[in-house]
PDB file of C-alpha atoms in Angstrom:
ATOM      1  CA  ASN A   1      -4.612  19.264  -5.758  1.00  0.00           C
ATOM      2  CA  ALA A   2      -4.497  18.092  -2.603  1.00  0.00           C
ATOM      3  CA  GLY A   3      -5.602  14.473  -3.200  1.00  0.00           C
ATOM      4  CA  VAL A   4      -5.622  12.372   0.307  1.00  0.00           C
ATOM      5  CA  THR A   5      -5.018  14.402   3.592  1.00  0.00           C
ATOM      6  CA  GLN A   6      -3.926  12.626   7.059  1.00  0.00           C
ATOM      7  CA  THR A   7      -3.798  14.093  10.117  1.00  0.00           C
ATOM      8  CA  PRO A   8      -1.545  14.468  12.347  1.00  0.00           C
ATOM      9  CA  LYS A   9       1.871  13.587  10.664  1.00  0.00           C
ATOM     10  CA  PHE A  10       3.530  12.597  14.315  1.00  0.00           C
ATOM     11  CA  GLN A  11       2.245  11.641  16.921  1.00  0.00           C
ATOM     12  CA  VAL A  12       3.806  10.420  20.387  1.00  0.00           C
ATOM     13  CA  LEU A  13       1.120   8.832  22.742  1.00  0.00           C
ATOM     14  CA  LYS A  14       1.830   7.034  26.154  1.00  0.00           C
ATOM     15  CA  THR A  15       0.136   3.605  26.771  1.00  0.00           C
ATOM     16  CA  GLY A  16      -4.037   3.806  27.345  1.00  0.00           C
ATOM     17  CA  GLN A  17      -4.176   7.022  26.126  1.00  0.00           C
ATOM     18  CA  SER A  18      -6.712   7.164  22.799  1.00  0.00           C
ATOM     19  CA  MET A  19      -6.333   9.327  19.708  1.00  0.00           C
ATOM     20  CA  THR A  20      -8.131   9.696  16.163  1.00  0.00           C
ATOM     21  CA  LEU A  21      -6.275   9.460  13.120  1.00  0.00           C
ATOM     22  CA  GLN A  22      -8.183  12.060  10.441  1.00  0.00           C
ATOM     23  CA  CYS A  23      -8.081  11.299   6.528  1.00  0.00           C
ATOM     24  CA  ALA A  24      -9.896  13.395   4.175  1.00  0.00           C
ATOM     25  CA  GLN A  25     -10.183  12.754   0.183  1.00  0.00           C
ATOM     26  CA  ASP A  26     -11.048  14.942  -2.436  1.00  0.00           C
ATOM     27  CA  MET A  27     -11.282  12.728  -5.341  1.00  0.00           C
ATOM     28  CA  ASN A  28     -14.982  11.823  -4.752  1.00  0.00           C
ATOM     29  CA  HIS A  29     -13.525   8.249  -4.701  1.00  0.00           C
ATOM     30  CA  ASN A  30     -15.851   5.699  -2.973  1.00  0.00           C
ATOM     31  CA  SER A  31     -13.760   3.284  -0.951  1.00  0.00           C
ATOM     32  CA  MET A  32     -11.538   4.252   1.480  1.00  0.00           C
ATOM     33  CA  TYR A  33      -8.851   2.591   3.616  1.00  0.00           C
ATOM     34  CA  TRP A  34      -6.316   2.319   6.722  1.00  0.00           C
ATOM     35  CA  TYR A  35      -3.151   0.237   6.269  1.00  0.00           C
ATOM     36  CA  ARG A  36      -0.579   0.090   8.251  1.00  0.00           C
ATOM     37  CA  GLN A  37       3.281  -0.533   7.777  1.00  0.00           C
ATOM     38  CA  ASP A  38       5.450  -1.864  10.132  1.00  0.00           C
ATOM     39  CA  PRO A  39       9.732  -2.786   9.476  1.00  0.00           C
ATOM     40  CA  GLY A  40       9.623  -6.480   7.504  1.00  0.00           C
ATOM     41  CA  MET A  41       5.754  -6.648   7.711  1.00  0.00           C
ATOM     42  CA  GLY A  42       4.794  -4.536   4.372  1.00  0.00           C
ATOM     43  CA  LEU A  43       1.667  -2.874   4.275  1.00  0.00           C
ATOM     44  CA  ARG A  44      -1.344  -4.331   6.406  1.00  0.00           C
ATOM     45  CA  LEU A  45      -4.840  -3.422   6.087  1.00  0.00           C
ATOM     46  CA  ILE A  46      -7.157  -2.474   9.226  1.00  0.00           C
ATOM     47  CA  TYR A  47     -10.041  -1.635   8.084  1.00  0.00           C
ATOM     48  CA  TYR A  48     -11.855  -0.183   4.867  1.00  0.00           C
ATOM     49  CA  SER A  49     -15.237   1.541   3.395  1.00  0.00           C
ATOM     50  CA  ALA A  50     -16.467   0.237   0.422  1.00  0.00           C
ATOM     51  CA  SER A  51     -18.509   3.205   0.735  1.00  0.00           C
ATOM     52  CA  GLU A  52     -20.388   6.367   2.660  1.00  0.00           C
ATOM     53  CA  GLY A  53     -22.020   4.165   5.689  1.00  0.00           C
ATOM     54  CA  THR A  54     -20.266   1.041   5.757  1.00  0.00           C
ATOM     55  CA  THR A  55     -16.965  -0.189   7.012  1.00  0.00           C
ATOM     56  CA  ASP A  56     -15.491  -3.730   7.189  1.00  0.00           C
ATOM     57  CA  LYS A  57     -12.172  -5.328   9.214  1.00  0.00           C
ATOM     58  CA  GLY A  58      -8.866  -6.230   7.262  1.00  0.00           C
ATOM     59  CA  GLU A  59      -6.257  -8.148   8.398  1.00  0.00           C
ATOM     60  CA  VAL A  60      -5.439  -6.411  11.527  1.00  0.00           C
ATOM     61  CA  PRO A  61      -8.504  -4.362  13.222  1.00  0.00           C
ATOM     62  CA  ASN A  62      -7.814  -5.399  16.844  1.00  0.00           C
ATOM     63  CA  GLY A  63      -7.362  -2.215  18.448  1.00  0.00           C
ATOM     64  CA  TYR A  64      -8.706   0.367  16.043  1.00  0.00           C
ATOM     65  CA  ASN A  65     -12.389   1.587  15.136  1.00  0.00           C
ATOM     66  CA  VAL A  66     -13.134   3.507  12.652  1.00  0.00           C
ATOM     67  CA  SER A  67     -15.922   5.897  11.229  1.00  0.00           C
ATOM     68  CA  ARG A  68     -16.968   6.773   7.696  1.00  0.00           C
ATOM     69  CA  LEU A  69     -18.185  10.541   8.319  1.00  0.00           C
ATOM     70  CA  ASN A  70     -18.925  11.475   4.878  1.00  0.00           C
ATOM     71  CA  LYS A  71     -18.225  10.334   1.407  1.00  0.00           C
ATOM     72  CA  ARG A  72     -14.665  12.682   2.021  1.00  0.00           C
ATOM     73  CA  GLU A  73     -13.857  11.698   5.526  1.00  0.00           C
ATOM     74  CA  PHE A  74     -12.784   8.121   7.263  1.00  0.00           C
ATOM     75  CA  SER A  75     -11.143   8.249  10.796  1.00  0.00           C
ATOM     76  CA  LEU A  76      -9.073   5.628  12.623  1.00  0.00           C
ATOM     77  CA  ARG A  77      -9.714   5.695  16.565  1.00  0.00           C
ATOM     78  CA  LEU A  78      -7.221   3.800  18.701  1.00  0.00           C
ATOM     79  CA  GLU A  79      -9.139   3.634  21.921  1.00  0.00           C
ATOM     80  CA  SER A  80      -6.142   2.510  24.606  1.00  0.00           C
ATOM     81  CA  ALA A  81      -3.142   2.843  22.955  1.00  0.00           C
ATOM     82  CA  ALA A  82      -0.485   0.184  22.871  1.00  0.00           C
ATOM     83  CA  PRO A  83       2.921   0.057  22.201  1.00  0.00           C
ATOM     84  CA  SER A  84       2.445  -2.665  19.440  1.00  0.00           C
ATOM     85  CA  GLN A  85       0.466  -0.238  17.643  1.00  0.00           C
ATOM     86  CA  THR A  86       3.621   2.115  17.005  1.00  0.00           C
ATOM     87  CA  SER A  87       3.750   1.970  13.430  1.00  0.00           C
ATOM     88  CA  VAL A  88       2.975   3.796  10.397  1.00  0.00           C
ATOM     89  CA  TYR A  89      -0.210   4.748   9.420  1.00  0.00           C
ATOM     90  CA  PHE A  90      -1.723   4.970   5.814  1.00  0.00           C
ATOM     91  CA  CYS A  91      -5.108   6.121   4.438  1.00  0.00           C
ATOM     92  CA  ALA A  92      -5.718   5.635   1.063  1.00  0.00           C
ATOM     93  CA  SER A  93      -9.012   5.709  -1.435  1.00  0.00           C
ATOM     94  CA  SER A  94      -9.658   4.294  -4.714  1.00  0.00           C
ATOM     95  CA  ASN A  95     -12.251   5.422  -7.483  1.00  0.00           C
ATOM     96  CA  LEU A  96     -13.059   1.273  -8.286  1.00  0.00           C
ATOM     97  CA  ARG A  97     -13.310  -1.682  -5.799  1.00  0.00           C
ATOM     98  CA  ALA A  98      -9.978  -1.589  -4.983  1.00  0.00           C
ATOM     99  CA  GLY A  99      -7.354  -1.779  -7.884  1.00  0.00           C
ATOM    100  CA  GLU A 100      -5.005   1.795  -7.663  1.00  0.00           C
ATOM    101  CA  LEU A 101      -5.139   3.442  -4.709  1.00  0.00           C
ATOM    102  CA  PHE A 102      -3.859   7.054  -3.943  1.00  0.00           C
ATOM    103  CA  PHE A 103      -2.433   7.133  -0.188  1.00  0.00           C
ATOM    104  CA  GLY A 104      -1.550   9.954   1.989  1.00  0.00           C
ATOM    105  CA  GLU A 105       1.655  11.165   3.351  1.00  0.00           C
ATOM    106  CA  GLY A 106       1.565   8.566   6.454  1.00  0.00           C
ATOM    107  CA  SER A 107       1.299   9.819  10.010  1.00  0.00           C
ATOM    108  CA  ARG A 108       4.254   8.041  12.437  1.00  0.00           C
ATOM    109  CA  LEU A 109       2.398   7.214  15.528  1.00  0.00           C
ATOM    110  CA  THR A 110       4.628   5.902  18.452  1.00  0.00           C
ATOM    111  CA  VAL A 111       3.338   4.870  21.608  1.00  0.00           C
ATOM    112  CA  LEU A 112       5.287   4.342  24.695  1.00  0.00           C
TER     113      LEU A 112
ATOM    114  CA  GLU B   1      -6.128 -16.090   2.745  1.00  0.00           C
ATOM    115  CA  ASP B   2      -4.270 -14.384  -0.236  1.00  0.00           C
ATOM    116  CA  LYS B   3      -0.336 -14.081  -0.470  1.00  0.00           C
ATOM    117  CA  VAL B   4       2.503 -12.063  -2.219  1.00  0.00           C
ATOM    118  CA  VAL B   5       5.823 -13.111  -2.032  1.00  0.00           C
ATOM    119  CA  GLN B   6       8.460 -10.319  -3.105  1.00  0.00           C
ATOM    120  CA  SER B   7      12.488 -11.305  -3.706  1.00  0.00           C
ATOM    121  CA  PRO B   8      14.627 -10.178  -3.343  1.00  0.00           C
ATOM    122  CA  LEU B   9      14.164  -8.061   0.149  1.00  0.00           C
ATOM    123  CA  SER B  10      16.927  -5.478  -0.647  1.00  0.00           C
ATOM    124  CA  LEU B  11      19.605  -5.343  -3.555  1.00  0.00           C
ATOM    125  CA  VAL B  12      22.310  -2.727  -3.904  1.00  0.00           C
ATOM    126  CA  VAL B  13      23.296  -2.152  -7.735  1.00  0.00           C
ATOM    127  CA  HIS B  14      25.632   0.421  -9.259  1.00  0.00           C
ATOM    128  CA  GLU B  15      24.274   3.056 -11.172  1.00  0.00           C
ATOM    129  CA  GLY B  16      23.548   2.059 -15.281  1.00  0.00           C
ATOM    130  CA  ASP B  17      22.498  -1.350 -14.235  1.00  0.00           C
ATOM    131  CA  THR B  18      19.849  -3.144 -15.189  1.00  0.00           C
ATOM    132  CA  VAL B  19      17.531  -4.835 -12.202  1.00  0.00           C
ATOM    133  CA  THR B  20      14.563  -7.533 -11.968  1.00  0.00           C
ATOM    134  CA  LEU B  21      12.215  -7.759  -9.136  1.00  0.00           C
ATOM    135  CA  ASN B  22       9.782 -10.743  -8.406  1.00  0.00           C
ATOM    136  CA  CYS B  23       6.664 -11.472  -7.099  1.00  0.00           C
ATOM    137  CA  SER B  24       4.825 -14.604  -6.702  1.00  0.00           C
ATOM    138  CA  TYR B  25       1.146 -14.597  -5.125  1.00  0.00           C
ATOM    139  CA  GLU B  26      -1.604 -16.847  -4.012  1.00  0.00           C
ATOM    140  CA  VAL B  27      -5.108 -15.526  -4.414  1.00  0.00           C
ATOM    141  CA  THR B  28      -8.481 -17.081  -4.257  1.00  0.00           C
ATOM    142  CA  ASN B  29     -10.044 -14.637  -7.477  1.00  0.00           C
ATOM    143  CA  PHE B  30      -7.402 -12.730  -9.147  1.00  0.00           C
ATOM    144  CA  ARG B  31      -8.436  -9.638 -10.213  1.00  0.00           C
ATOM    145  CA  SER B  32      -5.379  -7.598 -10.886  1.00  0.00           C
ATOM    146  CA  LEU B  33      -1.218  -7.262  -9.983  1.00  0.00           C
ATOM    147  CA  LEU B  34       0.012  -3.466  -9.291  1.00  0.00           C
ATOM    148  CA  TRP B  35       3.429  -2.413  -8.357  1.00  0.00           C
ATOM    149  CA  TYR B  36       4.355   0.746  -5.848  1.00  0.00           C
ATOM    150  CA  LYS B  37       7.027   2.710  -5.730  1.00  0.00           C
ATOM    151  CA  GLN B  38       7.842   4.121  -2.223  1.00  0.00           C
ATOM    152  CA  GLU B  39      10.502   7.108  -1.427  1.00  0.00           C
ATOM    153  CA  LYS B  40      10.315   8.500   1.661  1.00  0.00           C
ATOM    154  CA  LYS B  41       6.130   8.860   2.269  1.00  0.00           C
ATOM    155  CA  ALA B  42       3.325   7.159   0.478  1.00  0.00           C
ATOM    156  CA  PRO B  43       3.385   4.872  -1.948  1.00  0.00           C
ATOM    157  CA  THR B  44       3.120   6.193  -5.967  1.00  0.00           C
ATOM    158  CA  PHE B  45       1.186   3.836  -8.205  1.00  0.00           C
ATOM    159  CA  LEU B  46       3.945   2.579 -11.014  1.00  0.00           C
ATOM    160  CA  PHE B  47       1.478  -0.091 -13.061  1.00  0.00           C
ATOM    161  CA  MET B  48      -1.554  -2.557 -12.472  1.00  0.00           C
ATOM    162  CA  LEU B  49      -1.674  -5.659 -14.925  1.00  0.00           C
ATOM    163  CA  THR B  50      -4.764  -7.919 -15.579  1.00  0.00           C
ATOM    164  CA  SER B  51      -3.823 -10.140 -18.722  1.00  0.00           C
ATOM    165  CA  SER B  52      -0.948 -12.480 -18.960  1.00  0.00           C
ATOM    166  CA  GLY B  53       1.977 -11.226 -21.243  1.00  0.00           C
ATOM    167  CA  ILE B  54       1.291  -7.987 -21.942  1.00  0.00           C
ATOM    168  CA  GLU B  55       3.688  -5.607 -21.138  1.00  0.00           C
ATOM    169  CA  LYS B  56       3.283  -2.264 -19.148  1.00  0.00           C
ATOM    170  CA  LYS B  57       6.238   0.279 -20.198  1.00  0.00           C
ATOM    171  CA  SER B  58       6.462   3.502 -18.459  1.00  0.00           C
ATOM    172  CA  GLY B  59      10.466   5.313 -19.703  1.00  0.00           C
ATOM    173  CA  ARG B  60      12.512   2.899 -18.701  1.00  0.00           C
ATOM    174  CA  LEU B  61      10.500   0.419 -16.463  1.00  0.00           C
ATOM    175  CA  SER B  62       8.375  -2.474 -17.572  1.00  0.00           C
ATOM    176  CA  SER B  63       6.187  -4.990 -15.803  1.00  0.00           C
ATOM    177  CA  ILE B  64       4.925  -8.305 -16.776  1.00  0.00           C
ATOM    178  CA  LEU B  65       2.128 -10.886 -15.015  1.00  0.00           C
ATOM    179  CA  ASP B  66       2.347 -14.425 -15.699  1.00  0.00           C
ATOM    180  CA  LYS B  67      -1.045 -15.878 -14.493  1.00  0.00           C
ATOM    181  CA  LYS B  68       0.123 -19.171 -15.145  1.00  0.00           C
ATOM    182  CA  GLU B  69       2.759 -19.275 -12.888  1.00  0.00           C
ATOM    183  CA  LEU B  70       0.953 -16.666 -11.016  1.00  0.00           C
ATOM    184  CA  PHE B  71       4.214 -14.105 -10.711  1.00  0.00           C
ATOM    185  CA  SER B  72       5.059 -11.086 -11.624  1.00  0.00           C
ATOM    186  CA  ILE B  73       8.322  -9.119 -12.886  1.00  0.00           C
ATOM    187  CA  LEU B  74       9.768  -5.530 -12.645  1.00  0.00           C
ATOM    188  CA  ASN B  75      12.545  -4.277 -14.526  1.00  0.00           C
ATOM    189  CA  ILE B  76      14.237  -1.219 -14.389  1.00  0.00           C
ATOM    190  CA  THR B  77      16.599  -0.306 -16.972  1.00  0.00           C
ATOM    191  CA  ALA B  78      19.909   1.784 -17.039  1.00  0.00           C
ATOM    192  CA  THR B  79      18.893   2.419 -13.305  1.00  0.00           C
ATOM    193  CA  GLN B  80      19.501   6.323 -11.428  1.00  0.00           C
ATOM    194  CA  THR B  81      20.069   7.201  -8.199  1.00  0.00           C
ATOM    195  CA  GLY B  82      16.436   8.283  -7.822  1.00  0.00           C
ATOM    196  CA  ASP B  83      15.108   4.650  -8.498  1.00  0.00           C
ATOM    197  CA  SER B  84      16.442   4.013  -4.853  1.00  0.00           C
ATOM    198  CA  ALA B  85      12.874   3.048  -2.954  1.00  0.00           C
ATOM    199  CA  VAL B  86      11.008   0.293  -1.753  1.00  0.00           C
ATOM    200  CA  TYR B  87       9.075  -1.203  -4.975  1.00  0.00           C
ATOM    201  CA  LEU B  88       5.851  -3.256  -3.522  1.00  0.00           C
ATOM    202  CA  CYS B  89       3.782  -5.232  -5.038  1.00  0.00           C
ATOM    203  CA  ALA B  90       0.164  -5.929  -4.050  1.00  0.00           C
ATOM    204  CA  VAL B  91      -2.766  -8.200  -5.786  1.00  0.00           C
ATOM    205  CA  GLU B  92      -6.447  -7.544  -5.703  1.00  0.00           C
ATOM    206  CA  ASP B  93      -9.019 -10.300  -5.226  1.00  0.00           C
ATOM    207  CA  SER B  94     -12.215 -10.228  -7.004  1.00  0.00           C
ATOM    208  CA  GLY B  95     -14.381 -12.380  -4.173  1.00  0.00           C
ATOM    209  CA  GLY B  96     -16.704 -10.024  -2.950  1.00  0.00           C
ATOM    210  CA  GLY B  97     -16.850  -6.454  -1.502  1.00  0.00           C
ATOM    211  CA  ALA B  98     -13.997  -3.563  -1.455  1.00  0.00           C
ATOM    212  CA  ASP B  99     -11.248  -5.155   0.507  1.00  0.00           C
ATOM    213  CA  GLY B 100      -8.130  -3.854  -0.748  1.00  0.00           C
ATOM    214  CA  LEU B 101      -5.022  -5.089  -1.597  1.00  0.00           C
ATOM    215  CA  THR B 102      -2.457  -8.122  -0.594  1.00  0.00           C
ATOM    216  CA  PHE B 103       0.871  -5.999  -0.203  1.00  0.00           C
ATOM    217  CA  GLY B 104       4.180  -7.879   0.239  1.00  0.00           C
ATOM    218  CA  LYS B 105       6.747  -6.599   1.672  1.00  0.00           C
ATOM    219  CA  GLY B 106       8.735  -4.874  -0.898  1.00  0.00           C
ATOM    220  CA  THR B 107      11.769  -4.913  -2.512  1.00  0.00           C
ATOM    221  CA  HIS B 108      14.262  -2.940  -0.739  1.00  0.00           C
ATOM    222  CA  LEU B 109      16.453  -0.664  -3.965  1.00  0.00           C
ATOM    223  CA  ILE B 110      19.692   1.132  -3.216  1.00  0.00           C
ATOM    224  CA  ILE B 111      21.206   2.571  -6.870  1.00  0.00           C
ATOM    225  CA  GLN B 112      25.075   3.747  -5.760  1.00  0.00           C
ATOM    226  CA  PRO B 113      26.739   6.179  -8.076  1.00  0.00           C
TER     227      PRO B 113
END
């Protein structure tokens, strides 16, 4: 009964370092999403993937890249981390075009 | 650009009180409005509303949508300390692509014993 699994849960980076956040879902959902959540800002969409093989930019894509590796997995990469990318990152999936989203437990990233 | 505004941003009440949380929105092609509860970690789904005037209810929580006035409310009756959380409102735009939901900033609800 895993649902949406994100790794790592916590990460501290230095400015300029790179890293990849991994996300996997076991609900056979077509659509997957990456959001970031900052205090007072709500959840903002970084990238999404409507189906395997497609990805699109959301509201705040700068500084990020994504890969939809297969139907289950959707990764988020920071090529050169900046302090402004300090945030909590949530991966989500859905069966329909959006509608009800199922969220992972979040990954807290700190960039020094 | 889709927009969701929630009010109040924070609210402190005593156990047993009834609270009403507000969500107004602007969206190009409205498809649905959703409410989520977020405690420590991931947001969890509460309601999806697509039609005006039809109340959705789950236990002490209920929600209704007004598509003419572009808002929704979430009511919680007989509040308990376990209701303390951030409540998020989001809208779905039907205009092409599975481009996710647009979220409001949330209402931070604190229930004092």
